[in-house]
Each structure stands twice: as C-alpha cells, then as structure tokens.
Amino acid sequence: MLWYLLQKLAKNRIKHFGWNMVKDVEQAETRYFPNAQADYQTYVADCAFDVKDINAPESVKLLAQFKPDVVVCSGGPIYRAPLIEAAGTMLNFHTGISPIYNGAWTVFLTYANRQPHLTGGTLMKMSTTVDGGNILAHYLPAVEAFDTPGSLFMKSIIGGTALYNLFLDDMVAGRKYLELPQGKPFRHYYAYEWTCYQTLTIERHIRHQICRQFVRDEIIAKYWDIGDEQTAKQLLKQTLLELVYNG
C-alpha cells in the first residue's frame, strides 16, 4: 500500500512532489531544440504515419511495403519480432548506458542515484528483449556544473543523433560492422519502481548541484568500426569499468 501511494504521488499532475520532470524537460527542449516544432512541420509532418499499435499487423505491413534497408528508433514500446524482421536492419538508441542502466526511467534514475556521470545512451541493434540488443556504441554527454536530468537527457539525444549519422555513413559506404552481445544487465529498472522518492531525491540533488563533482567532456565510444572483435570487447569492458569505478 505504501509503495502504491509513493507511485501515485510521483505521477500527481496537480501538485508536484519534488522535481518537476515535465517542466525540466520542456525547458531543456527549448534550450537545445528551439526549432523542433517548426522543423517537424517542415520536414516530417507531411510524410508521417500515426499508428495506434506499432506491433499491429497493419503497422508491420505498412513498414514492410517501404522495404527499408534500415530503420532507426529512439526507445519506445517493446518491438516484436515481426516488426523487427520487416526491416533490413533495425537500430535503437536507448537513453541509458547498457548493460549498467537498462529498463524504464534510466536517463533520470542516474541523477536520482547520484550518478549523473552514468547518464547517456547506447546505440544497439533492436531486440525483442527490452534494451537488450547487441551494442554498437556508447555516448555520454559532457557534464556541466549546473546540469539537470532534463539537460543531460537532451544532450544525450543530440549525441545519439550524432552516433546514428556516423553509423549510417558507414552503412552507406558498405563497411562491415561489429555488434557486441550485452550479456546479463547489471540492473534492469521497471516503471513501477519510479516513485516520489526519486522525484524528491532529484530535487535535492539539483539544489546541491551534484554535477559539480562530475564535470567532464563528452565521451563517444564506438565499437562497431573496430576490426577485431576481441579488441572491441576489451574497449567495451574498459569503458564500462572506467565509468563505474572512476566516474
């Protein structure tokens, strides 16, 4: 009963308990993507398809009729096998550092857990396992003293777009790429674990400017273009260990 109450308090839209996610993310979007709505109307709106269920047979049929060489995704619901198989290659950018932070709310839980340096994203092959696809690259945004969960989220999205551009350039050039299995995730978070405890904790961390302890430049770790699989695996291991133990 107590856990249920904490969950409801976190989702209360009338009175916010602690950090206001919607406000923070909207402010960050305005700062980092000031022309997003106009750009959508200019470049996307006329060719966009709105479907109720991404995995429905009609959605799979719609995708298959385009015969795409590659489909790029940014999180979303669970993608089922028929949809994934309708694309030549389906990629995903998960806003969490896999396999350390998999599952729901990961881009904000790093801040709640006092680990803003572990905020970032993973470029991977799409999988029916949530955030469980083979890893292609990691992106970690620059951490600045006054960062919030919203600003780190937006910077991670910018980095994910940059990774996509690099990877797609290699695909167009016909270059082969490596993909590295994740193995068992270090931690998988579920939506029900998000409560007002996290929002109150984040509010406190913002007030105390915890990011001052973790200031760094951005980190781009590409594994797909390393010719030797063992070398790529070693770089992946080194990247994860460096983040966990040295921040």
mmCIF file of N, CA and C in Angstrom, residues 48-164:
data_model
loop_
_atom_site.group_PDB
_atom_site.id
_atom_site.type_symbol
_atom_site.label_atom_id
_atom_site.label_comp_id
_atom_site.label_asym_id
_atom_site.label_seq_id
_atom_site.Cartn_x
_atom_site.Cartn_y
_atom_site.Cartn_z
ATOM 1 N N ALA A 48 4.573 11.659 -42.228
ATOM 2 C CA ALA A 48 4.488 10.854 -41.007
ATOM 3 C C ALA A 48 3.214 10.014 -41.004
ATOM 4 N N PHE A 49 3.306 8.820 -40.414
ATOM 5 C CA PHE A 49 2.155 7.947 -40.231
ATOM 6 C C PHE A 49 1.928 7.762 -38.734
ATOM 7 N N ASP A 50 0.701 7.951 -38.301
ATOM 8 C CA ASP A 50 0.356 7.802 -36.892
ATOM 9 C C ASP A 50 -0.377 6.479 -36.710
ATOM 10 N N VAL A 51 0.221 5.553 -35.962
ATOM 11 C CA VAL A 51 -0.400 4.243 -35.735
ATOM 12 C C VAL A 51 -0.672 4.063 -34.247
ATOM 13 N N LYS A 52 -1.754 3.371 -33.929
ATOM 14 C CA LYS A 52 -2.122 3.167 -32.532
ATOM 15 C C LYS A 52 -1.257 2.100 -31.869
ATOM 16 N N ASP A 53 -0.917 1.069 -32.635
ATOM 17 C CA ASP A 53 -0.125 -0.041 -32.094
ATOM 18 C C ASP A 53 0.998 -0.337 -33.073
ATOM 19 N N ILE A 54 2.213 -0.073 -32.645
ATOM 20 C CA ILE A 54 3.363 -0.239 -33.533
ATOM 21 C C ILE A 54 3.559 -1.689 -33.960
ATOM 22 N N ASN A 55 3.066 -2.635 -33.152
ATOM 23 C CA ASN A 55 3.251 -4.056 -33.453
ATOM 24 C C ASN A 55 2.053 -4.697 -34.144
ATOM 25 N N ALA A 56 1.007 -3.926 -34.399
ATOM 26 C CA ALA A 56 -0.182 -4.468 -35.054
ATOM 27 C C ALA A 56 0.156 -4.920 -36.478
ATOM 28 N N PRO A 57 -0.551 -5.929 -36.993
ATOM 29 C CA PRO A 57 -0.270 -6.423 -38.350
ATOM 30 C C PRO A 57 -0.274 -5.322 -39.406
ATOM 31 N N GLU A 58 -1.200 -4.361 -39.269
ATOM 32 C CA GLU A 58 -1.247 -3.287 -40.264
ATOM 33 C C GLU A 58 -0.015 -2.382 -40.181
ATOM 34 N N SER A 59 0.558 -2.257 -38.972
ATOM 35 C CA SER A 59 1.781 -1.460 -38.822
ATOM 36 C C SER A 59 2.966 -2.178 -39.451
ATOM 37 N N VAL A 60 3.028 -3.485 -39.234
ATOM 38 C CA VAL A 60 4.096 -4.288 -39.833
ATOM 39 C C VAL A 60 3.996 -4.236 -41.356
ATOM 40 N N LYS A 61 2.776 -4.349 -41.866
ATOM 41 C CA LYS A 61 2.559 -4.291 -43.315
ATOM 42 C C LYS A 61 2.969 -2.934 -43.877
ATOM 43 N N LEU A 62 2.623 -1.871 -43.153
ATOM 44 C CA LEU A 62 2.978 -0.516 -43.592
ATOM 45 C C LEU A 62 4.488 -0.363 -43.701
ATOM 46 N N LEU A 63 5.211 -0.852 -42.689
ATOM 47 C CA LEU A 63 6.670 -0.757 -42.717
ATOM 48 C C LEU A 63 7.247 -1.601 -43.844
ATOM 49 N N ALA A 64 6.736 -2.816 -43.991
ATOM 50 C CA ALA A 64 7.287 -3.740 -44.984
ATOM 51 C C ALA A 64 7.125 -3.221 -46.405
ATOM 52 N N GLN A 65 6.060 -2.472 -46.664
ATOM 53 C CA GLN A 65 5.825 -2.007 -48.037
ATOM 54 C C GLN A 65 6.867 -0.996 -48.502
ATOM 55 N N PHE A 66 7.558 -0.379 -47.549
ATOM 56 C CA PHE A 66 8.619 0.560 -47.908
ATOM 57 C C PHE A 66 9.952 -0.148 -48.173
ATOM 58 N N LYS A 67 10.043 -1.410 -47.784
ATOM 59 C CA LYS A 67 11.256 -2.209 -47.955
ATOM 60 C C LYS A 67 12.500 -1.454 -47.474
ATOM 61 N N PRO A 68 12.498 -1.003 -46.220
ATOM 62 C CA PRO A 68 13.615 -0.179 -45.734
ATOM 63 C C PRO A 68 14.896 -0.989 -45.538
ATOM 64 N N ASP A 69 16.005 -0.404 -45.915
ATOM 65 C CA ASP A 69 17.301 -1.019 -45.625
ATOM 66 C C ASP A 69 17.604 -0.925 -44.140
ATOM 67 N N VAL A 70 17.199 0.184 -43.532
ATOM 68 C CA VAL A 70 17.470 0.390 -42.108
ATOM 69 C C VAL A 70 16.360 1.247 -41.509
ATOM 70 N N VAL A 71 15.995 0.940 -40.274
ATOM 71 C CA VAL A 71 15.024 1.721 -39.509
ATOM 72 C C VAL A 71 15.698 2.150 -38.216
ATOM 73 N N VAL A 72 15.592 3.425 -37.870
ATOM 74 C CA VAL A 72 16.204 3.924 -36.639
ATOM 75 C C VAL A 72 15.111 4.266 -35.630
ATOM 76 N N CYS A 73 15.350 3.918 -34.384
ATOM 77 C CA CYS A 73 14.377 4.128 -33.308
ATOM 78 C C CYS A 73 15.061 4.829 -32.140
ATOM 79 N N SER A 74 14.241 5.454 -31.325
ATOM 80 C CA SER A 74 14.735 6.071 -30.091
ATOM 81 C C SER A 74 13.822 5.638 -28.959
ATOM 82 N N GLY A 75 14.147 4.486 -28.376
ATOM 83 C CA GLY A 75 13.324 3.951 -27.301
ATOM 84 C C GLY A 75 11.958 3.556 -27.810
ATOM 85 N N GLY A 76 10.938 3.781 -26.973
ATOM 86 C CA GLY A 76 9.580 3.439 -27.363
ATOM 87 C C GLY A 76 9.086 2.188 -26.671
ATOM 88 N N PRO A 77 8.032 1.567 -27.207
ATOM 89 C CA PRO A 77 7.481 0.352 -26.602
ATOM 90 C C PRO A 77 8.342 -0.857 -26.931
ATOM 91 N N ILE A 78 7.896 -2.027 -26.528
ATOM 92 C CA ILE A 78 8.584 -3.262 -26.898
ATOM 93 C C ILE A 78 8.288 -3.549 -28.370
ATOM 94 N N TYR A 79 9.325 -3.781 -29.142
ATOM 95 C CA TYR A 79 9.163 -4.086 -30.557
ATOM 96 C C TYR A 79 9.178 -5.601 -30.729
ATOM 97 N N ARG A 80 8.122 -6.143 -31.318
ATOM 98 C CA ARG A 80 8.002 -7.583 -31.505
ATOM 99 C C ARG A 80 8.749 -8.038 -32.764
ATOM 100 N N ALA A 81 9.009 -9.338 -32.817
ATOM 101 C CA ALA A 81 9.815 -9.900 -33.899
ATOM 102 C C ALA A 81 9.283 -9.585 -35.299
ATOM 103 N N PRO A 82 7.975 -9.703 -35.580
ATOM 104 C CA PRO A 82 7.508 -9.412 -36.942
ATOM 105 C C PRO A 82 7.851 -7.999 -37.408
ATOM 106 N N LEU A 83 7.769 -7.028 -36.499
ATOM 107 C CA LEU A 83 8.100 -5.655 -36.872
ATOM 108 C C LEU A 83 9.592 -5.521 -37.147
ATOM 109 N N ILE A 84 10.413 -6.088 -36.260
ATOM 110 C CA ILE A 84 11.866 -6.010 -36.431
ATOM 111 C C ILE A 84 12.289 -6.658 -37.745
ATOM 112 N N GLU A 85 11.673 -7.792 -38.054
ATOM 113 C CA GLU A 85 12.043 -8.542 -39.254
ATOM 114 C C GLU A 85 11.537 -7.889 -40.535
ATOM 115 N N ALA A 86 10.634 -6.907 -40.399
ATOM 116 C CA ALA A 86 10.127 -6.203 -41.582
ATOM 117 C C ALA A 86 11.136 -5.202 -42.133
ATOM 118 N N ALA A 87 12.187 -4.951 -41.364
ATOM 119 C CA ALA A 87 13.242 -4.027 -41.791
ATOM 120 C C ALA A 87 14.513 -4.808 -42.091
ATOM 121 N N GLY A 88 15.298 -4.296 -43.021
ATOM 122 C CA GLY A 88 16.578 -4.942 -43.284
ATOM 123 C C GLY A 88 17.431 -4.956 -42.033
ATOM 124 N N THR A 89 17.568 -3.803 -41.408
ATOM 125 C CA THR A 89 18.272 -3.635 -40.135
ATOM 126 C C THR A 89 17.469 -2.645 -39.300
ATOM 127 N N MET A 90 17.235 -2.976 -38.039
ATOM 128 C CA MET A 90 16.545 -2.050 -37.145
ATOM 129 C C MET A 90 17.465 -1.721 -35.982
ATOM 130 N N LEU A 91 17.655 -0.426 -35.762
ATOM 131 C CA LEU A 91 18.553 0.061 -34.721
ATOM 132 C C LEU A 91 17.760 0.774 -33.635
ATOM 133 N N ASN A 92 18.353 0.859 -32.459
ATOM 134 C CA ASN A 92 17.711 1.562 -31.350
ATOM 135 C C ASN A 92 18.753 2.376 -30.595
ATOM 136 N N PHE A 93 18.349 3.579 -30.174
ATOM 137 C CA PHE A 93 19.176 4.357 -29.256
ATOM 138 C C PHE A 93 18.452 4.391 -27.923
ATOM 139 N N HIS A 94 19.007 3.664 -26.962
ATOM 140 C CA HIS A 94 18.444 3.586 -25.610
ATOM 141 C C HIS A 94 19.101 4.649 -24.750
ATOM 142 N N THR A 95 18.293 5.510 -24.112
ATOM 143 C CA THR A 95 18.865 6.558 -23.265
ATOM 144 C C THR A 95 19.223 5.983 -21.896
ATOM 145 N N GLY A 96 20.209 5.153 -21.915
ATOM 146 C CA GLY A 96 20.775 4.538 -20.723
ATOM 147 C C GLY A 96 22.051 3.837 -21.139
ATOM 148 N N ILE A 97 22.999 3.722 -20.231
ATOM 149 C CA ILE A 97 24.258 3.050 -20.556
ATOM 150 C C ILE A 97 24.092 1.557 -20.307
ATOM 151 N N SER A 98 23.836 0.819 -21.374
ATOM 152 C CA SER A 98 23.685 -0.630 -21.259
ATOM 153 C C SER A 98 25.060 -1.281 -21.156
ATOM 154 N N PRO A 99 25.183 -2.348 -20.368
ATOM 155 C CA PRO A 99 24.154 -3.025 -19.582
ATOM 156 C C PRO A 99 24.058 -2.537 -18.129
ATOM 157 N N ILE A 100 24.568 -1.326 -17.826
ATOM 158 C CA ILE A 100 24.527 -0.828 -16.447
ATOM 159 C C ILE A 100 23.136 -0.329 -16.094
ATOM 160 N N TYR A 101 22.546 0.447 -16.993
ATOM 161 C CA TYR A 101 21.216 1.016 -16.756
ATOM 162 C C TYR A 101 20.282 0.615 -17.893
ATOM 163 N N ASN A 102 19.526 -0.447 -17.701
ATOM 164 C CA ASN A 102 18.526 -0.878 -18.675
ATOM 165 C C ASN A 102 17.129 -0.728 -18.080
ATOM 166 N N GLY A 103 16.132 -0.595 -18.967
ATOM 167 C CA GLY A 103 14.757 -0.531 -18.492
ATOM 168 C C GLY A 103 14.184 0.870 -18.514
ATOM 169 N N ALA A 104 13.218 1.114 -17.622
ATOM 170 C CA ALA A 104 12.455 2.364 -17.614
ATOM 171 C C ALA A 104 13.122 3.447 -16.776
ATOM 172 N N TRP A 105 12.941 4.695 -17.198
ATOM 173 C CA TRP A 105 13.355 5.881 -16.439
ATOM 174 C C TRP A 105 14.870 6.009 -16.262
ATOM 175 N N THR A 106 15.643 5.238 -16.994
ATOM 176 C CA THR A 106 17.084 5.175 -16.728
ATOM 177 C C THR A 106 17.779 6.523 -16.873
ATOM 178 N N VAL A 107 17.336 7.341 -17.825
ATOM 179 C CA VAL A 107 18.003 8.620 -18.059
ATOM 180 C C VAL A 107 17.828 9.571 -16.880
ATOM 181 N N PHE A 108 16.810 9.339 -16.057
ATOM 182 C CA PHE A 108 16.583 10.170 -14.872
ATOM 183 C C PHE A 108 17.045 9.482 -13.585
ATOM 184 N N LEU A 109 17.016 8.156 -13.579
ATOM 185 C CA LEU A 109 17.427 7.426 -12.376
ATOM 186 C C LEU A 109 18.903 7.619 -12.064
ATOM 187 N N THR A 110 19.712 7.866 -13.088
ATOM 188 C CA THR A 110 21.127 8.123 -12.818
ATOM 189 C C THR A 110 21.285 9.333 -11.904
ATOM 190 N N TYR A 111 20.483 10.347 -12.151
ATOM 191 C CA TYR A 111 20.544 11.567 -11.325
ATOM 192 C C TYR A 111 20.001 11.280 -9.933
ATOM 193 N N ALA A 112 18.913 10.534 -9.859
ATOM 194 C CA ALA A 112 18.340 10.183 -8.560
ATOM 195 C C ALA A 112 19.321 9.360 -7.736
ATOM 196 N N ASN A 113 20.105 8.526 -8.414
ATOM 197 C CA ASN A 113 21.066 7.656 -7.732
ATOM 198 C C ASN A 113 22.412 8.332 -7.483
ATOM 199 N N ARG A 114 22.463 9.620 -7.724
ATOM 200 C CA ARG A 114 23.689 10.407 -7.541
ATOM 201 C C ARG A 114 24.806 9.912 -8.464
ATOM 202 N N GLN A 115 24.422 9.565 -9.676
ATOM 203 C CA GLN A 115 25.377 9.089 -10.676
ATOM 204 C C GLN A 115 25.146 9.796 -12.020
ATOM 205 N N PRO A 116 25.143 11.117 -12.035
ATOM 206 C CA PRO A 116 24.879 11.816 -13.299
ATOM 207 C C PRO A 116 25.907 11.498 -14.377
ATOM 208 N N HIS A 117 27.094 11.066 -13.960
ATOM 209 C CA HIS A 117 28.130 10.709 -14.932
ATOM 210 C C HIS A 117 27.780 9.433 -15.699
ATOM 211 N N LEU A 118 26.779 8.691 -15.225
ATOM 212 C CA LEU A 118 26.344 7.487 -15.925
ATOM 213 C C LEU A 118 25.137 7.752 -16.823
ATOM 214 N N THR A 119 24.798 9.019 -16.994
ATOM 215 C CA THR A 119 23.736 9.382 -17.932
ATOM 216 C C THR A 119 24.303 9.345 -19.347
ATOM 217 N N GLY A 120 23.523 8.828 -20.266
ATOM 218 C CA GLY A 120 23.977 8.764 -21.648
ATOM 219 C C GLY A 120 23.102 7.825 -22.434
ATOM 220 N N GLY A 121 23.655 7.230 -23.470
ATOM 221 C CA GLY A 121 22.854 6.344 -24.298
ATOM 222 C C GLY A 121 23.679 5.270 -24.967
ATOM 223 N N THR A 122 22.963 4.265 -25.468
ATOM 224 C CA THR A 122 23.586 3.121 -26.117
ATOM 225 C C THR A 122 22.968 2.915 -27.487
ATOM 226 N N LEU A 123 23.793 2.918 -28.517
ATOM 227 C CA LEU A 123 23.338 2.556 -29.856
ATOM 228 C C LEU A 123 23.445 1.047 -29.974
ATOM 229 N N MET A 124 22.338 0.407 -30.354
ATOM 230 C CA MET A 124 22.312 -1.054 -30.384
ATOM 231 C C MET A 124 21.432 -1.553 -31.524
ATOM 232 N N LYS A 125 21.564 -2.829 -31.826
ATOM 233 C CA LYS A 125 20.614 -3.475 -32.722
ATOM 234 C C LYS A 125 19.311 -3.661 -31.957
ATOM 235 N N MET A 126 18.201 -3.493 -32.629
ATOM 236 C CA MET A 126 16.914 -3.668 -31.973
ATOM 237 C C MET A 126 16.722 -5.134 -31.595
ATOM 238 N N SER A 127 16.108 -5.345 -30.432
ATOM 239 C CA SER A 127 15.885 -6.690 -29.916
ATOM 240 C C SER A 127 14.501 -6.763 -29.296
ATOM 241 N N THR A 128 13.936 -7.964 -29.259
ATOM 242 C CA THR A 128 12.660 -8.149 -28.572
ATOM 243 C C THR A 128 12.834 -8.089 -27.064
ATOM 244 N N THR A 129 14.070 -8.201 -26.588
ATOM 245 C CA THR A 129 14.374 -8.013 -25.172
ATOM 246 C C THR A 129 14.546 -6.524 -24.909
ATOM 247 N N VAL A 130 13.870 -6.007 -23.904
ATOM 248 C CA VAL A 130 13.921 -4.574 -23.619
ATOM 249 C C VAL A 130 15.359 -4.118 -23.392
ATOM 250 N N ASP A 131 15.827 -3.213 -24.233
ATOM 251 C CA ASP A 131 17.174 -2.639 -24.128
ATOM 252 C C ASP A 131 18.261 -3.710 -24.136
ATOM 253 N N GLY A 132 17.972 -4.847 -24.752
ATOM 254 C CA GLY A 132 18.901 -5.968 -24.697
ATOM 255 C C GLY A 132 19.637 -6.259 -25.983
ATOM 256 N N GLY A 133 19.571 -5.358 -26.951
ATOM 257 C CA GLY A 133 20.203 -5.608 -28.238
ATOM 258 C C GLY A 133 21.719 -5.572 -28.193
ATOM 259 N N ASN A 134 22.333 -6.137 -29.221
ATOM 260 C CA ASN A 134 23.791 -6.109 -29.320
ATOM 261 C C ASN A 134 24.281 -4.667 -29.425
ATOM 262 N N ILE A 135 25.356 -4.372 -28.704
ATOM 263 C CA ILE A 135 25.840 -2.999 -28.573
ATOM 264 C C ILE A 135 26.735 -2.610 -29.748
ATOM 265 N N LEU A 136 26.504 -1.390 -30.248
ATOM 266 C CA LEU A 136 27.324 -0.821 -31.313
ATOM 267 C C LEU A 136 28.194 0.324 -30.813
ATOM 268 N N ALA A 137 27.672 1.112 -29.864
ATOM 269 C CA ALA A 137 28.413 2.281 -29.368
ATOM 270 C C ALA A 137 27.755 2.817 -28.107
ATOM 271 N N HIS A 138 28.525 3.617 -27.380
ATOM 272 C CA HIS A 138 28.005 4.357 -26.224
ATOM 273 C C HIS A 138 28.256 5.847 -26.434
ATOM 274 N N TYR A 139 27.340 6.641 -25.936
ATOM 275 C CA TYR A 139 27.535 8.092 -25.925
ATOM 276 C C TYR A 139 27.249 8.616 -24.527
ATOM 277 N N LEU A 140 28.192 9.403 -23.988
ATOM 278 C CA LEU A 140 27.995 10.067 -22.701
ATOM 279 C C LEU A 140 28.189 11.561 -22.900
ATOM 280 N N PRO A 141 27.191 12.361 -22.564
ATOM 281 C CA PRO A 141 27.286 13.800 -22.797
ATOM 282 C C PRO A 141 28.280 14.459 -21.861
ATOM 283 N N ALA A 142 28.738 15.624 -22.255
ATOM 284 C CA ALA A 142 29.537 16.440 -21.339
ATOM 285 C C ALA A 142 28.683 16.752 -20.117
ATOM 286 N N VAL A 143 29.298 16.683 -18.949
ATOM 287 C CA VAL A 143 28.597 17.026 -17.710
ATOM 288 C C VAL A 143 29.090 18.394 -17.259
ATOM 289 N N GLU A 144 28.138 19.317 -17.078
ATOM 290 C CA GLU A 144 28.452 20.670 -16.625
ATOM 291 C C GLU A 144 27.894 20.883 -15.225
ATOM 292 N N ALA A 145 28.458 21.839 -14.521
ATOM 293 C CA ALA A 145 28.167 22.016 -13.096
ATOM 294 C C ALA A 145 26.684 22.161 -12.793
ATOM 295 N N PHE A 146 25.945 22.826 -13.669
ATOM 296 C CA PHE A 146 24.545 23.128 -13.365
ATOM 297 C C PHE A 146 23.573 22.262 -14.164
ATOM 298 N N ASP A 147 24.036 21.123 -14.639
ATOM 299 C CA ASP A 147 23.152 20.229 -15.387
ATOM 300 C C ASP A 147 22.026 19.696 -14.510
ATOM 301 N N THR A 148 20.898 19.446 -15.152
ATOM 302 C CA THR A 148 19.746 18.809 -14.528
ATOM 303 C C THR A 148 19.459 17.519 -15.297
ATOM 304 N N PRO A 149 18.552 16.675 -14.806
ATOM 305 C CA PRO A 149 18.192 15.493 -15.589
ATOM 306 C C PRO A 149 17.700 15.856 -16.989
ATOM 307 N N GLY A 150 16.942 16.952 -17.094
ATOM 308 C CA GLY A 150 16.430 17.365 -18.398
ATOM 309 C C GLY A 150 17.524 17.752 -19.371
ATOM 310 N N SER A 151 18.501 18.519 -18.921
ATOM 311 C CA SER A 151 19.578 18.951 -19.821
ATOM 312 C C SER A 151 20.455 17.776 -20.234
ATOM 313 N N LEU A 152 20.729 16.857 -19.311
ATOM 314 C CA LEU A 152 21.523 15.677 -19.652
ATOM 315 C C LEU A 152 20.772 14.781 -20.634
ATOM 316 N N PHE A 153 19.462 14.717 -20.482
ATOM 317 C CA PHE A 153 18.623 13.953 -21.404
ATOM 318 C C PHE A 153 18.722 14.526 -22.813
ATOM 319 N N MET A 154 18.553 15.840 -22.950
ATOM 320 C CA MET A 154 18.598 16.462 -24.266
ATOM 321 C C MET A 154 19.974 16.313 -24.909
ATOM 322 N N LYS A 155 21.018 16.460 -24.108
ATOM 323 C CA LYS A 155 22.373 16.306 -24.653
ATOM 324 C C LYS A 155 22.615 14.868 -25.094
ATOM 325 N N SER A 156 22.006 13.916 -24.393
ATOM 326 C CA SER A 156 22.135 12.510 -24.789
ATOM 327 C C SER A 156 21.446 12.259 -26.126
ATOM 328 N N ILE A 157 20.288 12.888 -26.334
ATOM 329 C CA ILE A 157 19.578 12.745 -27.607
ATOM 330 C C ILE A 157 20.403 13.322 -28.756
ATOM 331 N N ILE A 158 21.030 14.465 -28.516
ATOM 332 C CA ILE A 158 21.904 15.064 -29.536
ATOM 333 C C ILE A 158 23.047 14.105 -29.872
ATOM 334 N N GLY A 159 23.630 13.503 -28.833
ATOM 335 C CA GLY A 159 24.711 12.550 -29.052
ATOM 336 C C GLY A 159 24.250 11.309 -29.787
ATOM 337 N N GLY A 160 23.041 10.850 -29.469
ATOM 338 C CA GLY A 160 22.501 9.688 -30.164
ATOM 339 C C GLY A 160 22.316 9.956 -31.647
ATOM 340 N N THR A 161 21.870 11.154 -31.973
ATOM 341 C CA THR A 161 21.718 11.545 -33.376
ATOM 342 C C THR A 161 23.067 11.553 -34.085
ATOM 343 N N ALA A 162 24.089 12.034 -33.385
ATOM 344 C CA ALA A 162 25.438 12.050 -33.970
ATOM 345 C C ALA A 162 25.929 10.627 -34.235
ATOM 346 N N LEU A 163 25.666 9.710 -33.296
ATOM 347 C CA LEU A 163 26.063 8.314 -33.497
ATOM 348 C C LEU A 163 25.340 7.715 -34.697
ATOM 349 N N TYR A 164 24.056 7.999 -34.807
ATOM 350 C CA TYR A 164 23.305 7.497 -35.954
ATOM 351 C C TYR A 164 23.914 7.995 -37.264
#
